[in-house]
Coordinates of C-alpha atoms in Angstrom, one line a residue:
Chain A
X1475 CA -62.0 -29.0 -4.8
X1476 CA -58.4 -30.9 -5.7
X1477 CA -57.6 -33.3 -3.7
X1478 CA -54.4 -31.2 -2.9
X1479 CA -57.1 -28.5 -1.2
X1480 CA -58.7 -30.9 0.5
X1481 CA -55.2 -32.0 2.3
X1482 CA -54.8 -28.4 2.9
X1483 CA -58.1 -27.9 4.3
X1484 CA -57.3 -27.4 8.3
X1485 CA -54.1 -25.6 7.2
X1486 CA -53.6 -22.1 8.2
X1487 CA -50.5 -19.7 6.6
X1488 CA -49.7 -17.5 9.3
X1489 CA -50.2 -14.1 8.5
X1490 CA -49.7 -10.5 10.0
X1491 CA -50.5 -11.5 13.6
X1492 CA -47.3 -13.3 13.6
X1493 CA -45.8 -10.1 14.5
X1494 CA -48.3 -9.8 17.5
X1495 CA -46.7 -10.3 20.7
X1496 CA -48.3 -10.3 24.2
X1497 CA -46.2 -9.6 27.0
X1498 CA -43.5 -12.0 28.4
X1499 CA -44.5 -13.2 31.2
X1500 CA -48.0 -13.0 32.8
X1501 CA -47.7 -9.5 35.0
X1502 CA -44.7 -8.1 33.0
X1503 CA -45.3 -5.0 32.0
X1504 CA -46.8 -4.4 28.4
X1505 CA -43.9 -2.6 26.7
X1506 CA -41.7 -6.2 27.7
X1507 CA -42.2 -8.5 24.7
X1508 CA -40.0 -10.3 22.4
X1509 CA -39.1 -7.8 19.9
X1510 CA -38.5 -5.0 22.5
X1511 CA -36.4 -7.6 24.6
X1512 CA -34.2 -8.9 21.4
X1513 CA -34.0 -4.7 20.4
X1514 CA -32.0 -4.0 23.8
X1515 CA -30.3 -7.3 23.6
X1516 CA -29.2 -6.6 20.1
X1517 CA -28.0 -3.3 20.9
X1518 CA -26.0 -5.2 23.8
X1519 CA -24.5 -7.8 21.8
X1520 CA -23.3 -5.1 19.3
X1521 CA -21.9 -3.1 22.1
X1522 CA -19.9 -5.9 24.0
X1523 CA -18.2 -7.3 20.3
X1524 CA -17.9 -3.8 19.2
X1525 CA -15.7 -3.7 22.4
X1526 CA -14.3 -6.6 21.8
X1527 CA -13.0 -5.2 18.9
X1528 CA -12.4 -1.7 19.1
X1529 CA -11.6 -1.1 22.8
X1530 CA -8.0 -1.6 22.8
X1531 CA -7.2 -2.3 19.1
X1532 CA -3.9 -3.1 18.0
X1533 CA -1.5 -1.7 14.9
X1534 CA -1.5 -5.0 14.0
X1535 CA -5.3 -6.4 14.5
X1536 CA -6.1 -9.7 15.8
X1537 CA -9.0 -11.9 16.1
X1538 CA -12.3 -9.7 16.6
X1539 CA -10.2 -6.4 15.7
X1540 CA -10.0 -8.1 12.3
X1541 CA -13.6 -9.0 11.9
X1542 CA -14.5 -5.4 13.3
X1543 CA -12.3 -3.6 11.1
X1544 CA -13.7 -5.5 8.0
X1545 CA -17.1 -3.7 9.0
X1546 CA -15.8 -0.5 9.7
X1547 CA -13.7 -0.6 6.3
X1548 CA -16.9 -1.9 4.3
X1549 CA -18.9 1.1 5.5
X1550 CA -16.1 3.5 5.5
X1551 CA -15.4 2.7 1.6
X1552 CA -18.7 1.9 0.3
X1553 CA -21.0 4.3 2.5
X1554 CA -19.6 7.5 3.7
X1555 CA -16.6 7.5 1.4
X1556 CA -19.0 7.9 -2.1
X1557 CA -21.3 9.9 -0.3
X1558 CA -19.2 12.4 1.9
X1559 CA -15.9 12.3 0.8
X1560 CA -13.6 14.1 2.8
X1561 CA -16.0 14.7 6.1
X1562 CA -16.4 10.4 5.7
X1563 CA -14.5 10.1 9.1
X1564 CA -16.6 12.6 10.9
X1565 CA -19.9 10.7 10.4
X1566 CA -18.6 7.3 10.6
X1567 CA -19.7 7.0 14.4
X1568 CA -23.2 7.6 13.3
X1569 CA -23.0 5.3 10.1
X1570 CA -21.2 2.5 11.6
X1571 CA -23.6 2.2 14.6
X1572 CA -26.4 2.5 12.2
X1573 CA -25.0 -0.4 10.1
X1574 CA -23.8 -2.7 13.1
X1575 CA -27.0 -2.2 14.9
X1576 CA -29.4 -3.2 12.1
X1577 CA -27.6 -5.6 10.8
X1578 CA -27.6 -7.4 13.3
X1579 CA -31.3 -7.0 14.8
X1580 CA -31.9 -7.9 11.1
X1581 CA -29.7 -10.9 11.1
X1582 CA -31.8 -11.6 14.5
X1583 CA -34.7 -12.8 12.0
X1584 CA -32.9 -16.1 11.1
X1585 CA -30.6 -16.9 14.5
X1586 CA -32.9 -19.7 16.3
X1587 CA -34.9 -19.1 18.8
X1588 CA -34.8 -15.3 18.7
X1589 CA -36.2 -15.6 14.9
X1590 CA -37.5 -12.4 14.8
X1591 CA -35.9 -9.6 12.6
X1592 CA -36.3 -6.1 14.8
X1593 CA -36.8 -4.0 12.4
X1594 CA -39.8 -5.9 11.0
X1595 CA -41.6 -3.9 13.5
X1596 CA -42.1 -0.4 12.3
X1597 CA -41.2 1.8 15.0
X1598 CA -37.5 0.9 15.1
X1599 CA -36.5 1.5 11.5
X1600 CA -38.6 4.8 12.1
X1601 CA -36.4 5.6 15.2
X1602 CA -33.8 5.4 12.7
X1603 CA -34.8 7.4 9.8
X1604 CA -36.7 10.0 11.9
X1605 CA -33.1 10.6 13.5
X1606 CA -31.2 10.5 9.7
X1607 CA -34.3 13.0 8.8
X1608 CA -34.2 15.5 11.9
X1609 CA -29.9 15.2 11.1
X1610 CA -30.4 16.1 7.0
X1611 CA -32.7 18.7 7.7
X1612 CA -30.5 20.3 10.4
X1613 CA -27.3 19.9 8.2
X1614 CA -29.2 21.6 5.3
X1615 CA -29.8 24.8 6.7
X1616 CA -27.3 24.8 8.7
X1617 CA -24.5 24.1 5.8
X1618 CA -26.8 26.1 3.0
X1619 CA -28.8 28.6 4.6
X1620 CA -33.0 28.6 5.6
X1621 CA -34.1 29.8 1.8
X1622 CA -30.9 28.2 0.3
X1623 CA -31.5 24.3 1.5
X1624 CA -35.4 24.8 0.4
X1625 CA -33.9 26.6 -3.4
X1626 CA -31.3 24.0 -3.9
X1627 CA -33.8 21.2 -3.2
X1628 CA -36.9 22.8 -5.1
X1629 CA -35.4 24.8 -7.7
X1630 CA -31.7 23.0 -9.1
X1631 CA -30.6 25.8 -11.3
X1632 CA -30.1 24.9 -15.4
X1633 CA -33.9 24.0 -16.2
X1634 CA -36.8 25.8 -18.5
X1635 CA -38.8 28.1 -16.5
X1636 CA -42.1 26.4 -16.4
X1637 CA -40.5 23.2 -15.6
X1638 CA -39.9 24.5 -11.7
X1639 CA -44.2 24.4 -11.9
X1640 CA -44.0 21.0 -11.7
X1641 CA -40.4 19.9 -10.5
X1642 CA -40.6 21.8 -7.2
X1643 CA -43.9 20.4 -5.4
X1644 CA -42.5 16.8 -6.4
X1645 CA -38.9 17.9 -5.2
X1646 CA -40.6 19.2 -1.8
X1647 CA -42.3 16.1 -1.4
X1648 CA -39.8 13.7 -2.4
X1649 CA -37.3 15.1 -0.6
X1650 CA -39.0 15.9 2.9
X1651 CA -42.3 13.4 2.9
X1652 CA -41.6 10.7 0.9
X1653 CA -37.5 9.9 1.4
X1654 CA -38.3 9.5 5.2
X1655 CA -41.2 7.6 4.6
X1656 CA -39.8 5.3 2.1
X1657 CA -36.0 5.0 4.5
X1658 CA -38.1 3.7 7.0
X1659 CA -40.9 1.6 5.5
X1660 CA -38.3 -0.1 2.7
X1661 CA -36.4 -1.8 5.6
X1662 CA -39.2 -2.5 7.8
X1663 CA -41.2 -4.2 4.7
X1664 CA -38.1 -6.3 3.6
X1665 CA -38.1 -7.5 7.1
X1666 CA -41.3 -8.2 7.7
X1667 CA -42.0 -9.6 4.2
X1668 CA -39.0 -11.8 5.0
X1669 CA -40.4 -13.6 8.5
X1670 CA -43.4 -13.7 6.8
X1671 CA -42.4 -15.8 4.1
X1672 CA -39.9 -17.9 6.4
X1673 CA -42.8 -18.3 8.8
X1674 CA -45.2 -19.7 6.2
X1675 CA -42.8 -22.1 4.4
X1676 CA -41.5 -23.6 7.9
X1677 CA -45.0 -23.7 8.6
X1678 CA -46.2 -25.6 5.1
X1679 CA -43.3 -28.0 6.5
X1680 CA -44.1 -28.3 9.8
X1681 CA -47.8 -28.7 9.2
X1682 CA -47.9 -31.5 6.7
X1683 CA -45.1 -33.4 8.0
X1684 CA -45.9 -33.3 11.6
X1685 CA -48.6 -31.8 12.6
X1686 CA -51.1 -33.9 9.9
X1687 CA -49.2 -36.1 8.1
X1688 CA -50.5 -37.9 5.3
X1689 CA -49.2 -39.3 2.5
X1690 CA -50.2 -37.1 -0.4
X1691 CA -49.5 -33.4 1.8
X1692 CA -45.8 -35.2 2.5
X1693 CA -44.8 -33.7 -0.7
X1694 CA -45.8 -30.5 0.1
X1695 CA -44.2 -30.9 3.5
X1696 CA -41.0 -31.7 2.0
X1697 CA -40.9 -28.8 -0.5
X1698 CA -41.7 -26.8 2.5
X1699 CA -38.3 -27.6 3.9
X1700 CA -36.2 -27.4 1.5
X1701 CA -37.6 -23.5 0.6
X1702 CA -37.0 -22.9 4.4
X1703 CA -33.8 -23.4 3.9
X1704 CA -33.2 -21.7 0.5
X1705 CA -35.3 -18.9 2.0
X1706 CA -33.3 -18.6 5.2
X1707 CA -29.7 -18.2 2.8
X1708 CA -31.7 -15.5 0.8
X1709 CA -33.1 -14.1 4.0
X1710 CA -29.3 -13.5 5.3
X1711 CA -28.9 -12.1 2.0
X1712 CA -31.4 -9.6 2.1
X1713 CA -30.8 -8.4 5.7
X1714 CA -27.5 -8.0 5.0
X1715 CA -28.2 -5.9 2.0
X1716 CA -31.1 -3.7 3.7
X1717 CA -28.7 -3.0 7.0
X1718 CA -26.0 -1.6 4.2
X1719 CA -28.5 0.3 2.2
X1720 CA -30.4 1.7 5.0
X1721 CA -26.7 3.1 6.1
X1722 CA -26.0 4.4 2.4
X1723 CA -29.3 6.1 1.7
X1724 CA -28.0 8.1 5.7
X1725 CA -24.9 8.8 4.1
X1726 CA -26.7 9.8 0.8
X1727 CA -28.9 12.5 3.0
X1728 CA -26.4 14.0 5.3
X1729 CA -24.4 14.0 2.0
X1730 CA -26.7 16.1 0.2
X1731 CA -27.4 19.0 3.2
X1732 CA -23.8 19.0 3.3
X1733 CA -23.4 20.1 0.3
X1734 CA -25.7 21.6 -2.6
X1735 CA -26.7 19.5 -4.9
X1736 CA -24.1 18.1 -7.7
Chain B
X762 CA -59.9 -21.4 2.3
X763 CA -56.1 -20.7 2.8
X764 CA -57.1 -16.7 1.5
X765 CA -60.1 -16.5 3.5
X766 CA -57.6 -17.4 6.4
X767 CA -55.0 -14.9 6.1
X768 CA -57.8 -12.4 5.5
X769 CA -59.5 -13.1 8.8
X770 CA -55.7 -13.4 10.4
X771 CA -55.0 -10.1 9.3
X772 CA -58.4 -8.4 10.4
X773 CA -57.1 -9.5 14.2
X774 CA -53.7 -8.5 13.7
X775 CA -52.5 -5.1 15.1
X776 CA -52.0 -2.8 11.9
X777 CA -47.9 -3.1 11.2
X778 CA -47.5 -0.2 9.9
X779 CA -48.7 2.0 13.1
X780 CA -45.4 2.1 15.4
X781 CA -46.1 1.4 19.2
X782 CA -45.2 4.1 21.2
X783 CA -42.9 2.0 23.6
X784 CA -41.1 0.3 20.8
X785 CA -40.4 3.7 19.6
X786 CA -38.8 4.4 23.4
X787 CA -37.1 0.8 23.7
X788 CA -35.9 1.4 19.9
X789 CA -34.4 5.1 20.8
X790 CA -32.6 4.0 24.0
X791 CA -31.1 0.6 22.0
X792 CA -30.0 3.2 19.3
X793 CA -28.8 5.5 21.9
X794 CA -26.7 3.2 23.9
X795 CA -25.1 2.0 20.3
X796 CA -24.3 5.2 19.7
X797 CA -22.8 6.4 22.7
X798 CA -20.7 3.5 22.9
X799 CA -20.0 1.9 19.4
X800 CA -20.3 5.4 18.0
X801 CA -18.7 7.9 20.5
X802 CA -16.6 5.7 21.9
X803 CA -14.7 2.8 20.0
X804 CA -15.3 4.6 16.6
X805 CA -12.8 7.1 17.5
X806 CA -10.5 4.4 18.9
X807 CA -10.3 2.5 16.1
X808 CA -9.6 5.5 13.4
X809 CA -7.3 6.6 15.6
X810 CA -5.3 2.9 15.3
X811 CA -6.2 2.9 11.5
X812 CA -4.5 6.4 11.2
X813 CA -1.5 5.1 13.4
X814 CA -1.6 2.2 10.8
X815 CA -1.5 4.1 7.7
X816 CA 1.2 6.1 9.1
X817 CA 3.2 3.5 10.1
X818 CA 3.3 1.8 7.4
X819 CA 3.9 5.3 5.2
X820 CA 6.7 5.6 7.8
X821 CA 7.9 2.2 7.0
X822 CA 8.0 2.9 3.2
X823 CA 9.7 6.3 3.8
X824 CA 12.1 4.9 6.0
X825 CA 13.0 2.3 3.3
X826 CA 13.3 4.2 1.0
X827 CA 15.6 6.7 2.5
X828 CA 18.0 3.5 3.3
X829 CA 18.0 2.8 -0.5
X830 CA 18.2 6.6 -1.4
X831 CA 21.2 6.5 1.3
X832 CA 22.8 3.4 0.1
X833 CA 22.8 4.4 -3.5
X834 CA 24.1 7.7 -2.9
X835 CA 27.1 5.7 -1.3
X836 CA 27.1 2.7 -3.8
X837 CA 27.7 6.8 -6.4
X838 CA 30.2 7.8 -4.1
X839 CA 32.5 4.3 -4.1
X840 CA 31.5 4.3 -7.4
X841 CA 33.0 8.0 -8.3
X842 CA 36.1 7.1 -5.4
X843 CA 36.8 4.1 -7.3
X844 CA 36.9 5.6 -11.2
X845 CA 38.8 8.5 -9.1
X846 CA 41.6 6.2 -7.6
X847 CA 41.6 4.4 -10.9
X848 CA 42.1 7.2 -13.1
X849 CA 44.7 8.8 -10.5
X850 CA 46.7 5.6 -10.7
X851 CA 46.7 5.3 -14.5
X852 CA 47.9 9.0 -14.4
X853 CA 50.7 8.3 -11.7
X854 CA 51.8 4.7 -14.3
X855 CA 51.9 7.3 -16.8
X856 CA 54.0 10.0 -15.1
X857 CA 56.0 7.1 -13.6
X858 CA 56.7 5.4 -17.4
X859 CA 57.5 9.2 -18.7
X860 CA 59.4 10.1 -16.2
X861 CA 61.4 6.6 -16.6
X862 CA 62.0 7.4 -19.9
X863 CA 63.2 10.7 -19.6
X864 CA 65.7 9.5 -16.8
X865 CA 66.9 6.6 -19.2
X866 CA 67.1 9.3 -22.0
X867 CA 68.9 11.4 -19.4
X868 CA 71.2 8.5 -18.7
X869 CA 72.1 7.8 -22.1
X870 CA 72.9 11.4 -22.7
X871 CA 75.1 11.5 -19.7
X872 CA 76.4 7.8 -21.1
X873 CA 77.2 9.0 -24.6
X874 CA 78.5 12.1 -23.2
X875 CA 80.8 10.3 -20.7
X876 CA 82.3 7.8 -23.8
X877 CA 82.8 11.1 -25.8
X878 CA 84.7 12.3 -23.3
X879 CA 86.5 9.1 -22.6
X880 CA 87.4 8.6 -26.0
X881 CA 88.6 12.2 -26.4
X882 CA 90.9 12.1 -23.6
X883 CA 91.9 8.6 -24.7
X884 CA 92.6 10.9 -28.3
X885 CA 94.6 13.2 -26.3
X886 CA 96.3 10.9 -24.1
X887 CA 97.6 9.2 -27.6
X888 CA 98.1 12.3 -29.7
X889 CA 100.3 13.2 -26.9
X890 CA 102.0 10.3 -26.3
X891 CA 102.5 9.7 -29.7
X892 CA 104.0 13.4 -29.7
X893 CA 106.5 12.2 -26.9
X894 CA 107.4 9.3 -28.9
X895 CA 108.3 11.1 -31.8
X896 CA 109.8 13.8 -30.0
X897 CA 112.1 11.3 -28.6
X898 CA 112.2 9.3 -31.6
X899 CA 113.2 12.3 -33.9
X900 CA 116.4 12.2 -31.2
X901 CA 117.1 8.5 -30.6
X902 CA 117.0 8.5 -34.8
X903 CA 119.5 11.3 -35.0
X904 CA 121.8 9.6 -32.5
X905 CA 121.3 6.3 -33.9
X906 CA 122.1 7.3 -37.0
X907 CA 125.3 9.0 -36.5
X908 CA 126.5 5.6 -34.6
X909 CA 125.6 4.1 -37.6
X910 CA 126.8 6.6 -39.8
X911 CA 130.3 6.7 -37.9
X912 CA 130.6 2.8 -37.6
X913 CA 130.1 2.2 -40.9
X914 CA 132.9 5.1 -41.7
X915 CA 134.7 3.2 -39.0
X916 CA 134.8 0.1 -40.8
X917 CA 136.4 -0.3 -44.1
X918 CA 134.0 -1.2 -46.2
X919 CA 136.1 -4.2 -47.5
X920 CA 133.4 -7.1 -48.9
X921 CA 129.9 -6.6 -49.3
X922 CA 129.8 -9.7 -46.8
X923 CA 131.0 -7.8 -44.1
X924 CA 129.0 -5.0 -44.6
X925 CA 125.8 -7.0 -44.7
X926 CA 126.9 -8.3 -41.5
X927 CA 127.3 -5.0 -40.2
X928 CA 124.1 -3.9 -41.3
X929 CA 122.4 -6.6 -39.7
X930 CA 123.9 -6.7 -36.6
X931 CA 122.9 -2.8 -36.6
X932 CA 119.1 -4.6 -36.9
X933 CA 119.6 -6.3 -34.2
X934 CA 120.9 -4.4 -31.7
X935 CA 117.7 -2.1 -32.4
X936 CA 115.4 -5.2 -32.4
X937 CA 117.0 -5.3 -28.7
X938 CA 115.8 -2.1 -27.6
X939 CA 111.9 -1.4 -28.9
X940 CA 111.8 0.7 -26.5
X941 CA 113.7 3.1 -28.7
X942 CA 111.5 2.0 -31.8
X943 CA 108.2 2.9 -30.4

């Protein structure tokens, strides 16, 4: 054992239990715990500066108007403008809810006190992408017909005959098992990755600074610190980008049952 | 030992990937409120003042531009009003200098023709009144001379003196009347 190991020896990283919470208050009821809470608080906040922005906007904008129409002209140009070109307008209600809401239950996961990024519990990015899923698959046969939506997704004209052998299953299960799947679980793991990796380097600092200090673990404390910091800068980073790709991959799939493939 | 930790931590952890069923409900309403209200309600709102925006400011431009469109086409029209009155004056100086110089030509036509005329009658007037001088010349001569004639027949021619004398007092008498001589 290093003497480094030994130092280390009553530590404990936190791990997935981190994410464990028992209800608030002795008697609440069980569904009442801190992520549930911050969801409906997040969806408020959103609401009341959303109204504070949009409610009674201005020709020329002012204040919050400015800062809300920064957001609704990032997702309008970069989202559903690529993606749905002309009916862009039409889905922006969905898309810039989407994007408002979880960036800012993701930006919840570095905001003291709440520290806790929603989506890092799986049901809430799968409330999400189970409503972009039922939405594309509606929009598919709706806009291309029952056999058309499943042709144009398994069979894309253009290709050698025996190639459709093995193209179609992996089309039919990329496309309807594995696009949800991966919508949801791709922000729920960047989430929970992130507060995992927040919580363990606070936690190196915290530990061997104050908890047990001693005078060859006050190193480690240190570069505990200074990664919380870094970590939390990337962590805003990354929350940001998941909340804008999470919007463009819904854009992406209502794009594509609106039209037939390119 | 740190491993061994996170392994056990894990074991007592829920599994994250299973959803709870009444985060699923809390996490439907939250999106469902956004939605209603950020979505159905204040989207709309704000395209609506975008649109407005857009078409202001298109308005804007096309109003502008219609003033510059309007002032250039009259900036053209002073323009064309200006080379107009310009080109109507030169043409009037120029009317005004020819007709200038046919009146002065017209003038000296009448001029010349009024100094002909002048001169001619002065012609006349002399012809004539040199006519009635000799007319009564040829007369005054004829008389004169016979007064001569008879006084010198009158006179005895005695000395050439005399008759000098004669002759020259003859002179003079008709030096005393030019009348007669002209």
């Amino acid at each position: 054992m290093t003497p480094l190991m030994l130092v280390a020896e009553d530590f404990t990283a936190p791990g997935p239990s981190i994410f464990d919470f028992p209800p608030l208050y002795e008697g609440a009821p069980s569904w009442l715990t801190k992520p549930a809470l911050m969801a409906i608080f997040g969806a408020l906040v959103v609401t009341a500066l959303a109204w504070s922005a949009f409610a009674n906007p201005k020709l020329v904008p002012r204040g919050m108007q400015n800062i809300g129409e920064m957001g609704y002209q990032f997702v309008r140009d970069q989202v559903a403008r690529p993606f749905l070109g002309k009916d862009a307008e039409r889905w922006m209600p969905l898309l810039l809810s989407l994007f408002f809401l979880i960036l800012l239950w993701n930006l919840f996961g570095v905001v003291p006190l709440i520290q806790i990024p929603v989506a890092s519990h799986i049901a809430f990015p799968i409330v999400f992408a189970v409503t972009i899923y039922v939405i594309k698959i509606y929009l598919g046969i709706k806009h291309q017909g029952l056999g058309g939506y499943f042709k144009n997704m398994m069979f894309p004209p253009g290709l050698p005959k025996p190639i459709y052998v093995l193209l179609a299953p992996i089309e039919f299960l990329s496309n309807l098992i594995i696009a949800p799947f991966t919508h949801a679980v791709r922000l729920f793991a960047n989430m929970f990755a992130g507060h995992l990796i927040l919580a363990f380097f606070s936690a190196v600092g915290f530990w061997f600074l104050f908890e047990k200090p001693t005078p060859l673990g006050a190193g480690l404390g240190v570069v505990g610190v200074i990664m919380t910091i870094a970590m939390t800068g990337f962590e805003m980073f990354i929350e940001f980008l998941q909340a804008f790709l999470f919007t463009l991959l819904a854009a992406m799939y209502i794009g594509g049952s609106l039209h037939a493939d390119h | 030992m740190t491993l061994a930790a996170t392994l056990l931590a894990a074991e007592e952890a829920e599994n994250p990937l299973i959803p709870h069923a009444y985060e699923l409900v809390v996490g439907s309403f939250a999106f469902l409120v956004v939605f209603l209200v950020v979505g159905k309600i204040l989207t709309p709102r704000i395209q609506k003042t975008l649109a407005e925006r857009t078409e202001a400011i298109e308005g804007g431009i096309k109003k502008a531009e219609d003033a510059q469109a309007e002032a250039q086409r009259t900036l053209e029209q002073y323009r064309a009003q200006l080379a107009e009155a310009r080109q109507e004056a030169a043409r009037l100086r120029e009317e005004a200098r020819e007709q200038g110089a046919a009146i002065k030509a017209e003038l000296r036509e009448e001029a010349q023709a009024e100094a002909r005329r002048i001169v001619e009658a002065a012609h006349a007037q002399i012809e004539a009144d040199r006519q009635q001088a000799f007319t009564q010349l040829r007369g005054e001569i004829g008389r004169l001379s016979t007064e001569l004639a008879s006084r010198i027949v009158g006179e005895s021619l005695e000395d050439e003196a005399r008759q000098r004398r004669t002759v020259d007092r003859f002179l003079e008498e008709l030096e005393g009347r030019p009348e007669a001589v002209r």
